[in-house]
């Protein structure tokens, strides 16, 4: 039995306590979102390059052992990966892990909501950028909106709560739908979060032309609906929350560009090929797969993580340099 008081705590050079790990279990996705992975620049990583489930579980366990409390499984699209429920079950068993969540495009959620809940997932985030069938298909490179809506209904039915809907807002593409998204929160306990478009990877559209800062959206929605600020719930991270009068759900704004929140960053990312990514917006990474496969001990791997943490940047520099080495799907959003 591990003793909670003996945990080493991960803290970086700027006194940020790091307790959140996002694990991208695959770079593959069944959608081709224009702002994420519109084209395959380098092809999928080979089976051999990708961490095996037992390797993911080992790295996750030792990182929980040094202070990670929450893990989010992401991708690529995690629900297209064979055996994902088995992985979730194993992660849910990691001693002292306080929360296990998952991010998905929800195209397969109708089938997976209940197995995920049973396997131990606490929360699910869903990416959905249009409520219009044709536009959804255009943004996602052929996705079927009905599958997503059915997935959302099923997730609500099985009690995956709170259910967050993430919308990447792009000028001239889906910014005409903000009010429709807000209306979703009226009679459903959904948290709709508008995320600022970030310049990561090789995008299919111009970031400069499509980026919209959250304060403009907030102003428009406040004029239209009236927005009531609400308290943050645990696990909310950097989102700023509001609700409209009488609504069951809430609206959030996530503003990595206009409201630089890196001083509160508490996260690390593990890429599908086993690299520890220290900052979403900077390319510095530490390869953990190589030492893992060369037989490094748990203590040696923990030491590597702690050393890498000392080089975690103060914050992203999207305004200076676009990190285009990896697509978002190969980092873990
Ligand atoms: N396939 C899953 C999904 O669609 O949710 C998980 C992976 S996806 C890369 C994770 C998140 O990254 C999504 O919420 C997506 O909207 C976000 N994302 C990807 N590229 C982005 C960008 N350029 N700017 C802002 N968010 C982005």
CSV table of C-alpha atoms and ligand atoms in Angstrom, one decimal:
chain,number,residue,atom,x,y,z
A,1,UNK,CA,0.0,0.0,0.0
A,2,UNK,CA,1.4,3.4,-1.0
A,3,UNK,CA,1.5,6.1,1.6
A,4,UNK,CA,0.0,9.4,0.4
A,5,UNK,CA,2.3,11.4,2.7
A,6,UNK,CA,5.4,9.9,1.1
A,7,UNK,CA,4.6,10.9,-2.4
A,8,UNK,CA,7.2,13.1,-4.0
A,9,UNK,CA,5.5,16.2,-5.5
A,10,UNK,CA,6.2,17.4,-8.9
A,11,UNK,CA,7.0,21.1,-8.9
A,12,UNK,CA,8.8,23.0,-11.7
A,13,UNK,CA,11.3,25.8,-11.5
A,14,UNK,CA,8.5,28.4,-11.3
A,15,UNK,CA,6.9,26.8,-8.3
A,16,UNK,CA,4.0,25.4,-10.3
A,17,UNK,CA,2.7,22.2,-8.8
A,18,UNK,CA,2.2,19.7,-11.7
A,19,UNK,CA,-0.5,17.2,-10.9
A,20,UNK,CA,-2.2,16.6,-14.3
A,21,UNK,CA,-1.1,14.3,-17.1
A,22,UNK,CA,-2.7,14.1,-20.5
A,23,UNK,CA,-1.9,10.8,-22.3
A,24,UNK,CA,-2.4,10.7,-26.1
A,25,UNK,CA,-2.8,7.0,-26.7
A,26,UNK,CA,-2.8,7.3,-30.5
A,27,UNK,CA,-2.1,9.8,-33.2
A,28,UNK,CA,-4.8,8.3,-35.4
A,29,UNK,CA,-8.2,9.9,-35.8
A,30,UNK,CA,-11.3,9.1,-37.8
A,31,UNK,CA,-11.9,12.8,-38.5
A,32,UNK,CA,-9.7,15.4,-40.3
A,33,UNK,CA,-10.6,18.6,-38.5
A,34,UNK,CA,-9.4,21.7,-40.4
A,35,UNK,CA,-7.8,23.2,-37.3
A,36,UNK,CA,-6.2,20.0,-36.0
A,37,UNK,CA,-5.1,17.3,-38.4
A,38,UNK,CA,-6.5,18.2,-41.8
A,39,UNK,CA,-3.8,16.3,-43.7
A,40,UNK,CA,-1.4,13.6,-42.7
A,41,UNK,CA,2.0,15.3,-43.1
A,42,UNK,CA,4.0,12.3,-42.0
A,43,UNK,CA,1.6,9.4,-41.9
A,44,UNK,CA,0.6,7.5,-38.7
A,45,UNK,CA,3.2,6.3,-36.4
A,46,UNK,CA,4.0,2.6,-36.7
A,47,UNK,CA,2.8,0.1,-34.1
A,48,UNK,CA,6.4,-0.3,-32.9
A,49,UNK,CA,6.8,3.5,-32.4
A,50,UNK,CA,3.6,3.8,-30.3
A,51,UNK,CA,3.6,3.0,-26.6
A,52,UNK,CA,2.0,-0.3,-25.7
A,53,UNK,CA,-0.7,-0.3,-23.1
A,54,UNK,CA,1.5,-1.9,-20.5
A,55,UNK,CA,4.1,0.8,-21.1
A,56,UNK,CA,1.5,3.5,-20.7
A,57,UNK,CA,0.3,2.0,-17.5
A,58,UNK,CA,3.8,1.7,-16.1
A,59,UNK,CA,4.6,5.3,-16.9
A,60,UNK,CA,1.2,6.5,-15.6
A,61,UNK,CA,1.7,4.6,-12.3
A,62,UNK,CA,5.1,6.0,-11.7
A,63,UNK,CA,4.0,9.5,-12.4
A,64,UNK,CA,1.1,9.2,-10.0
A,65,UNK,CA,3.7,8.0,-7.6
A,66,UNK,CA,5.5,11.3,-7.9
A,67,UNK,CA,2.5,13.6,-7.7
A,68,UNK,CA,0.2,13.3,-10.7
A,69,UNK,CA,-3.4,13.2,-9.4
A,70,UNK,CA,-5.5,13.4,-12.5
A,71,UNK,CA,-5.1,11.7,-15.9
A,72,UNK,CA,-6.9,12.5,-19.1
A,73,UNK,CA,-6.8,10.0,-22.0
A,74,UNK,CA,-6.9,11.6,-25.4
A,75,UNK,CA,-5.5,11.3,-28.9
A,76,UNK,CA,-5.9,11.3,-31.9
A,77,UNK,CA,-9.2,9.6,-31.2
A,78,UNK,CA,-8.9,7.3,-28.2
A,79,UNK,CA,-12.2,5.5,-28.9
A,80,UNK,CA,-10.9,4.1,-32.2
A,81,UNK,CA,-8.1,2.3,-30.6
A,82,UNK,CA,-8.5,-1.4,-29.9
A,83,UNK,CA,-8.7,-2.4,-26.3
A,84,UNK,CA,-9.2,1.1,-25.0
A,85,UNK,CA,-11.6,0.0,-22.3
A,86,UNK,CA,-9.0,-2.5,-21.0
A,87,UNK,CA,-6.5,0.4,-20.8
A,88,UNK,CA,-9.1,2.6,-18.9
A,89,UNK,CA,-9.8,-0.2,-16.5
A,90,UNK,CA,-6.1,-0.6,-15.7
A,91,UNK,CA,-5.6,3.2,-15.4
A,92,UNK,CA,-8.6,3.4,-13.1
A,93,UNK,CA,-6.9,0.9,-10.8
A,94,UNK,CA,-3.7,3.0,-10.4
A,95,UNK,CA,-3.4,3.6,-6.7
A,96,UNK,CA,-3.8,7.2,-5.6
A,97,UNK,CA,-5.0,8.4,-8.9
A,98,UNK,CA,-7.9,10.8,-8.1
A,99,UNK,CA,-9.5,11.4,-11.4
A,100,UNK,CA,-9.6,9.7,-14.8
A,101,UNK,CA,-11.1,11.5,-17.8
A,102,UNK,CA,-11.2,11.2,-21.5
A,103,UNK,CA,-11.5,13.5,-24.5
A,104,UNK,CA,-13.3,12.3,-27.6
A,105,UNK,CA,-14.9,13.5,-30.8
A,106,UNK,CA,-17.9,11.4,-29.6
A,107,UNK,CA,-18.4,9.7,-33.0
A,108,UNK,CA,-18.3,6.3,-31.2
A,109,UNK,CA,-19.6,7.5,-27.8
A,110,UNK,CA,-23.0,6.0,-28.2
A,111,UNK,CA,-21.3,2.6,-28.1
A,112,UNK,CA,-18.7,3.4,-25.5
A,113,UNK,CA,-20.4,5.7,-22.9
A,114,UNK,CA,-21.5,2.9,-20.7
A,115,UNK,CA,-18.4,0.7,-21.0
A,116,UNK,CA,-16.3,3.9,-20.2
A,117,UNK,CA,-18.4,4.6,-17.1
A,118,UNK,CA,-18.2,1.0,-15.9
A,119,UNK,CA,-14.4,1.0,-16.5
A,120,UNK,CA,-13.9,4.0,-14.2
A,121,UNK,CA,-13.9,7.1,-16.3
A,122,UNK,CA,-15.1,10.1,-14.2
A,123,UNK,CA,-15.6,12.7,-16.9
A,124,UNK,CA,-15.7,13.0,-20.6
A,125,UNK,CA,-15.0,16.1,-22.8
A,126,UNK,CA,-16.5,16.1,-26.3
A,127,UNK,CA,-15.2,18.2,-29.3
A,128,UNK,CA,-18.0,19.6,-31.3
A,129,UNK,CA,-17.6,22.6,-33.6
A,130,UNK,CA,-20.9,22.9,-35.4
A,131,UNK,CA,-24.5,22.0,-34.9
A,132,UNK,CA,-25.2,22.2,-38.6
A,133,UNK,CA,-24.9,18.8,-40.4
A,134,UNK,CA,-23.2,20.0,-43.5
A,135,UNK,CA,-20.9,22.4,-41.8
A,136,UNK,CA,-19.9,19.7,-39.3
A,137,UNK,CA,-19.0,17.4,-42.2
A,138,UNK,CA,-16.9,20.2,-43.8
A,139,UNK,CA,-15.0,21.1,-40.6
A,140,UNK,CA,-14.3,17.5,-39.7
A,141,UNK,CA,-13.6,16.1,-43.2
A,142,UNK,CA,-16.7,14.0,-43.5
A,143,UNK,CA,-17.9,13.4,-39.9
A,144,UNK,CA,-21.5,12.6,-39.2
A,145,UNK,CA,-23.1,15.0,-36.7
A,146,UNK,CA,-25.9,12.5,-35.8
A,147,UNK,CA,-23.4,10.1,-34.4
A,148,UNK,CA,-22.1,12.8,-32.1
A,149,UNK,CA,-25.5,13.9,-30.9
A,150,UNK,CA,-26.5,10.3,-30.2
A,151,UNK,CA,-23.2,9.9,-28.3
A,152,UNK,CA,-23.9,13.0,-26.2
A,153,UNK,CA,-27.4,11.7,-25.3
A,154,UNK,CA,-26.0,8.4,-24.3
A,155,UNK,CA,-23.3,9.9,-22.2
A,156,UNK,CA,-25.9,12.0,-20.3
A,157,UNK,CA,-28.1,9.0,-19.9
A,158,UNK,CA,-25.4,6.9,-18.3
A,159,UNK,CA,-24.4,9.8,-16.0
A,160,UNK,CA,-21.0,10.8,-17.3
A,161,UNK,CA,-21.2,14.1,-15.5
A,162,UNK,CA,-20.2,16.9,-15.9
A,163,UNK,CA,-20.3,16.6,-19.7
A,164,UNK,CA,-18.2,19.2,-21.4
A,165,UNK,CA,-18.6,20.2,-25.0
A,166,UNK,CA,-15.5,21.9,-26.5
A,167,UNK,CA,-16.0,24.3,-29.4
A,168,UNK,CA,-12.9,25.7,-31.2
A,169,UNK,CA,-14.2,29.1,-32.5
A,170,UNK,CA,-13.1,30.1,-36.0
A,171,UNK,CA,-14.0,33.4,-37.5
A,172,UNK,CA,-16.2,33.0,-40.6
A,173,UNK,CA,-16.6,29.3,-40.0
A,174,UNK,CA,-18.6,28.6,-36.9
A,175,UNK,CA,-18.8,32.0,-35.0
A,176,UNK,CA,-22.3,32.3,-36.3
A,177,UNK,CA,-23.4,29.4,-34.1
A,178,UNK,CA,-22.3,30.7,-30.7
A,179,UNK,CA,-25.9,31.4,-29.6
A,180,UNK,CA,-27.1,28.0,-30.7
A,181,UNK,CA,-24.3,26.4,-28.7
A,182,UNK,CA,-25.3,28.5,-25.6
A,183,UNK,CA,-29.0,27.3,-26.1
A,184,UNK,CA,-27.8,23.7,-25.6
A,185,UNK,CA,-27.1,24.6,-21.9
A,186,UNK,CA,-30.7,25.7,-21.2
A,187,UNK,CA,-32.3,22.3,-20.6
A,188,UNK,CA,-29.3,20.0,-20.5
A,189,UNK,CA,-26.6,19.9,-17.9
A,190,UNK,CA,-23.9,20.5,-20.4
A,191,UNK,CA,-20.9,22.7,-20.1
A,192,UNK,CA,-20.2,24.3,-23.4
A,193,UNK,CA,-16.7,25.8,-23.6
A,194,UNK,CA,-15.5,28.1,-26.3
A,195,UNK,CA,-11.8,27.6,-27.0
A,196,UNK,CA,-9.6,30.0,-28.7
A,197,UNK,CA,-8.1,28.6,-31.9
A,198,UNK,CA,-4.3,28.0,-31.4
A,199,UNK,CA,-1.6,28.0,-34.1
A,200,UNK,CA,-0.4,24.5,-33.7
A,201,UNK,CA,0.8,22.1,-36.4
A,202,UNK,CA,0.2,22.3,-40.1
A,203,UNK,CA,-3.3,23.8,-40.1
A,204,UNK,CA,-5.7,23.6,-43.0
A,205,UNK,CA,-6.8,27.2,-42.5
A,206,UNK,CA,-5.0,30.5,-41.8
A,207,UNK,CA,-4.8,31.1,-38.0
A,208,UNK,CA,-4.4,34.8,-38.4
A,209,UNK,CA,-7.6,35.1,-40.5
A,210,UNK,CA,-9.6,32.7,-38.3
A,211,UNK,CA,-8.6,33.5,-34.7
A,212,UNK,CA,-11.1,35.2,-32.5
A,213,UNK,CA,-10.3,36.3,-28.9
A,214,UNK,CA,-12.7,35.1,-26.2
A,215,UNK,CA,-13.5,38.7,-24.9
A,216,UNK,CA,-15.3,39.4,-28.2
A,217,UNK,CA,-17.4,36.3,-27.9
A,218,UNK,CA,-18.1,37.1,-24.2
A,219,UNK,CA,-19.2,40.6,-25.0
A,220,UNK,CA,-21.6,39.4,-27.8
A,221,UNK,CA,-23.1,36.7,-25.6
A,222,UNK,CA,-23.4,38.9,-22.6
A,223,UNK,CA,-25.4,41.5,-24.7
A,224,UNK,CA,-27.6,38.8,-26.1
A,225,UNK,CA,-28.3,36.5,-23.1
A,226,UNK,CA,-26.9,38.3,-20.1
A,227,UNK,CA,-24.1,36.2,-18.6
A,228,UNK,CA,-24.0,35.3,-14.9
A,229,UNK,CA,-20.5,34.5,-13.6
A,230,UNK,CA,-20.4,31.1,-11.8
A,231,UNK,CA,-18.0,29.5,-9.5
A,232,UNK,CA,-15.4,27.2,-10.8
A,233,UNK,CA,-15.9,23.5,-10.1
A,234,UNK,CA,-13.0,21.2,-9.4
A,235,UNK,CA,-11.2,20.0,-12.5
A,236,UNK,CA,-12.1,23.1,-14.5
A,237,UNK,CA,-8.6,24.2,-15.2
A,238,UNK,CA,-8.3,27.5,-17.0
A,239,UNK,CA,-11.9,27.9,-18.1
A,240,UNK,CA,-13.9,31.0,-17.0
A,241,UNK,CA,-17.5,30.1,-16.4
A,242,UNK,CA,-20.9,31.7,-16.8
A,243,UNK,CA,-24.5,30.6,-17.1
A,244,UNK,CA,-27.6,32.2,-18.5
A,245,UNK,CA,-30.6,32.7,-16.3
A,246,UNK,CA,-32.4,29.5,-15.5
A,247,UNK,CA,-30.1,27.3,-17.5
A,248,UNK,CA,-29.2,23.8,-16.3
A,249,UNK,CA,-25.7,24.0,-17.9
A,250,UNK,CA,-22.9,26.5,-18.1
A,251,UNK,CA,-20.8,28.3,-20.6
A,252,UNK,CA,-17.0,28.5,-20.4
A,253,UNK,CA,-14.3,30.4,-22.2
A,254,UNK,CA,-10.8,29.1,-22.6
A,255,UNK,CA,-8.4,31.7,-23.7
A,256,UNK,CA,-4.8,30.4,-24.1
A,257,UNK,CA,-4.0,33.3,-26.5
A,258,UNK,CA,-5.7,36.4,-25.2
A,259,UNK,CA,-5.5,35.5,-21.5
A,260,UNK,CA,-2.2,33.8,-21.1
A,261,UNK,CA,-2.7,31.4,-18.2
A,262,UNK,CA,0.6,29.6,-18.3
A,263,UNK,CA,1.5,30.8,-14.8
A,264,UNK,CA,-1.2,28.4,-13.5
A,265,UNK,CA,-0.2,25.5,-15.8
A,266,UNK,CA,-0.4,22.2,-13.9
A,267,UNK,CA,0.1,19.8,-16.7
A,268,UNK,CA,2.3,17.5,-18.7
A,269,UNK,CA,1.6,15.5,-21.8
A,270,UNK,CA,2.7,12.0,-22.8
A,271,UNK,CA,2.7,11.7,-26.6
A,272,UNK,CA,1.7,8.5,-28.4
A,273,UNK,CA,5.4,7.7,-29.1
A,274,UNK,CA,6.3,8.1,-25.4
A,275,UNK,CA,7.7,11.6,-25.3
A,276,UNK,CA,7.0,13.8,-22.3
A,277,UNK,CA,5.8,17.1,-23.7
A,278,UNK,CA,6.4,19.9,-21.2
A,279,UNK,CA,4.3,22.6,-22.9
A,280,UNK,CA,1.7,22.4,-25.6
A,281,UNK,CA,3.1,25.5,-27.3
A,282,UNK,CA,6.8,24.7,-27.2
A,283,UNK,CA,8.5,21.8,-28.8
A,284,UNK,CA,10.8,20.7,-26.0
A,285,UNK,CA,10.2,17.0,-25.1
A,286,UNK,CA,11.9,14.2,-23.3
A,287,UNK,CA,11.9,10.7,-24.8
A,288,UNK,CA,10.8,8.3,-22.1
A,289,UNK,CA,10.2,5.3,-24.5
A,290,UNK,CA,13.8,4.8,-25.3
A,291,UNK,CA,15.0,4.4,-21.6
A,292,UNK,CA,11.8,2.5,-20.8
A,293,UNK,CA,12.6,-0.1,-23.5
A,294,UNK,CA,16.3,-0.1,-22.6
A,295,UNK,CA,15.3,-1.4,-19.2
A,296,UNK,CA,15.4,1.7,-17.0
A,297,UNK,CA,14.1,1.2,-13.4
A,298,UNK,CA,11.1,3.0,-12.1
A,299,UNK,CA,13.4,5.2,-10.0
A,300,UNK,CA,15.5,6.1,-13.0
A,301,UNK,CA,12.4,7.0,-15.0
A,302,UNK,CA,11.0,9.1,-12.2
A,303,UNK,CA,14.3,10.9,-12.0
A,304,UNK,CA,14.2,11.7,-15.7
A,305,UNK,CA,10.7,13.1,-15.4
A,306,UNK,CA,11.8,15.3,-12.5
A,307,UNK,CA,14.8,16.5,-14.4
A,308,UNK,CA,12.7,17.3,-17.4
A,309,UNK,CA,10.3,19.2,-15.3
A,310,UNK,CA,13.0,21.6,-14.4
A,311,UNK,CA,13.1,22.7,-18.1
A,312,UNK,CA,9.3,23.3,-18.3
A,313,UNK,CA,9.0,26.6,-20.1
A,314,UNK,CA,7.4,29.6,-18.3
A,315,UNK,CA,4.8,29.6,-21.0
A,316,UNK,CA,3.9,29.1,-24.7
A,317,UNK,CA,5.2,31.5,-27.3
A,318,UNK,CA,2.6,31.2,-29.9
A,319,UNK,CA,3.0,34.9,-30.7
A,320,UNK,CA,6.7,34.4,-31.6
A,321,UNK,CA,6.8,31.0,-33.1
A,322,UNK,CA,4.3,28.4,-34.2
A,323,UNK,CA,5.1,25.0,-33.0
A,324,UNK,CA,4.7,22.9,-36.1
A,325,UNK,CA,6.7,19.8,-35.4
A,326,UNK,CA,3.7,17.8,-34.4
A,327,UNK,CA,0.0,18.0,-35.2
A,328,UNK,CA,-2.2,18.5,-32.2
A,329,UNK,CA,-3.4,14.9,-32.5
A,330,UNK,CA,0.2,13.7,-32.0
A,331,UNK,CA,0.6,15.8,-28.9
A,332,UNK,CA,-2.6,15.2,-27.0
A,333,UNK,CA,-5.1,18.0,-26.8
B,1,LIG,N1,-10.1,13.2,-30.9
B,1,LIG,C1,-10.4,13.8,-29.7
B,1,LIG,C2,-11.4,15.0,-29.8
B,1,LIG,O1,-11.7,15.3,-30.9
B,1,LIG,O2,-11.7,15.5,-28.8
B,1,LIG,C3,-9.2,14.1,-28.8
B,1,LIG,C4,-8.1,14.8,-29.5
B,1,LIG,S1,-8.3,16.4,-30.0
B,1,LIG,C5,-6.7,16.8,-30.6
B,1,LIG,C6,-8.4,17.2,-28.5
B,1,LIG,C7,-8.8,18.7,-28.4
B,1,LIG,O3,-7.8,19.4,-29.1
B,1,LIG,C8,-10.1,18.9,-29.1
B,1,LIG,O4,-11.0,19.5,-28.1
B,1,LIG,C9,-9.8,19.9,-30.2
B,1,LIG,O5,-10.8,20.8,-30.3
B,1,LIG,C10,-8.5,20.6,-29.6
B,1,LIG,N2,-7.7,21.2,-30.7
B,1,LIG,C11,-7.1,20.6,-31.7
B,1,LIG,N3,-6.4,21.5,-32.4
B,1,LIG,C12,-6.6,22.7,-31.9
B,1,LIG,C13,-6.2,24.1,-32.2
B,1,LIG,N4,-5.5,24.3,-33.3
B,1,LIG,N5,-6.7,25.1,-31.4
B,1,LIG,C14,-7.5,24.8,-30.3
B,1,LIG,N6,-7.9,23.6,-30.0
B,1,LIG,C15,-7.5,22.5,-30.7
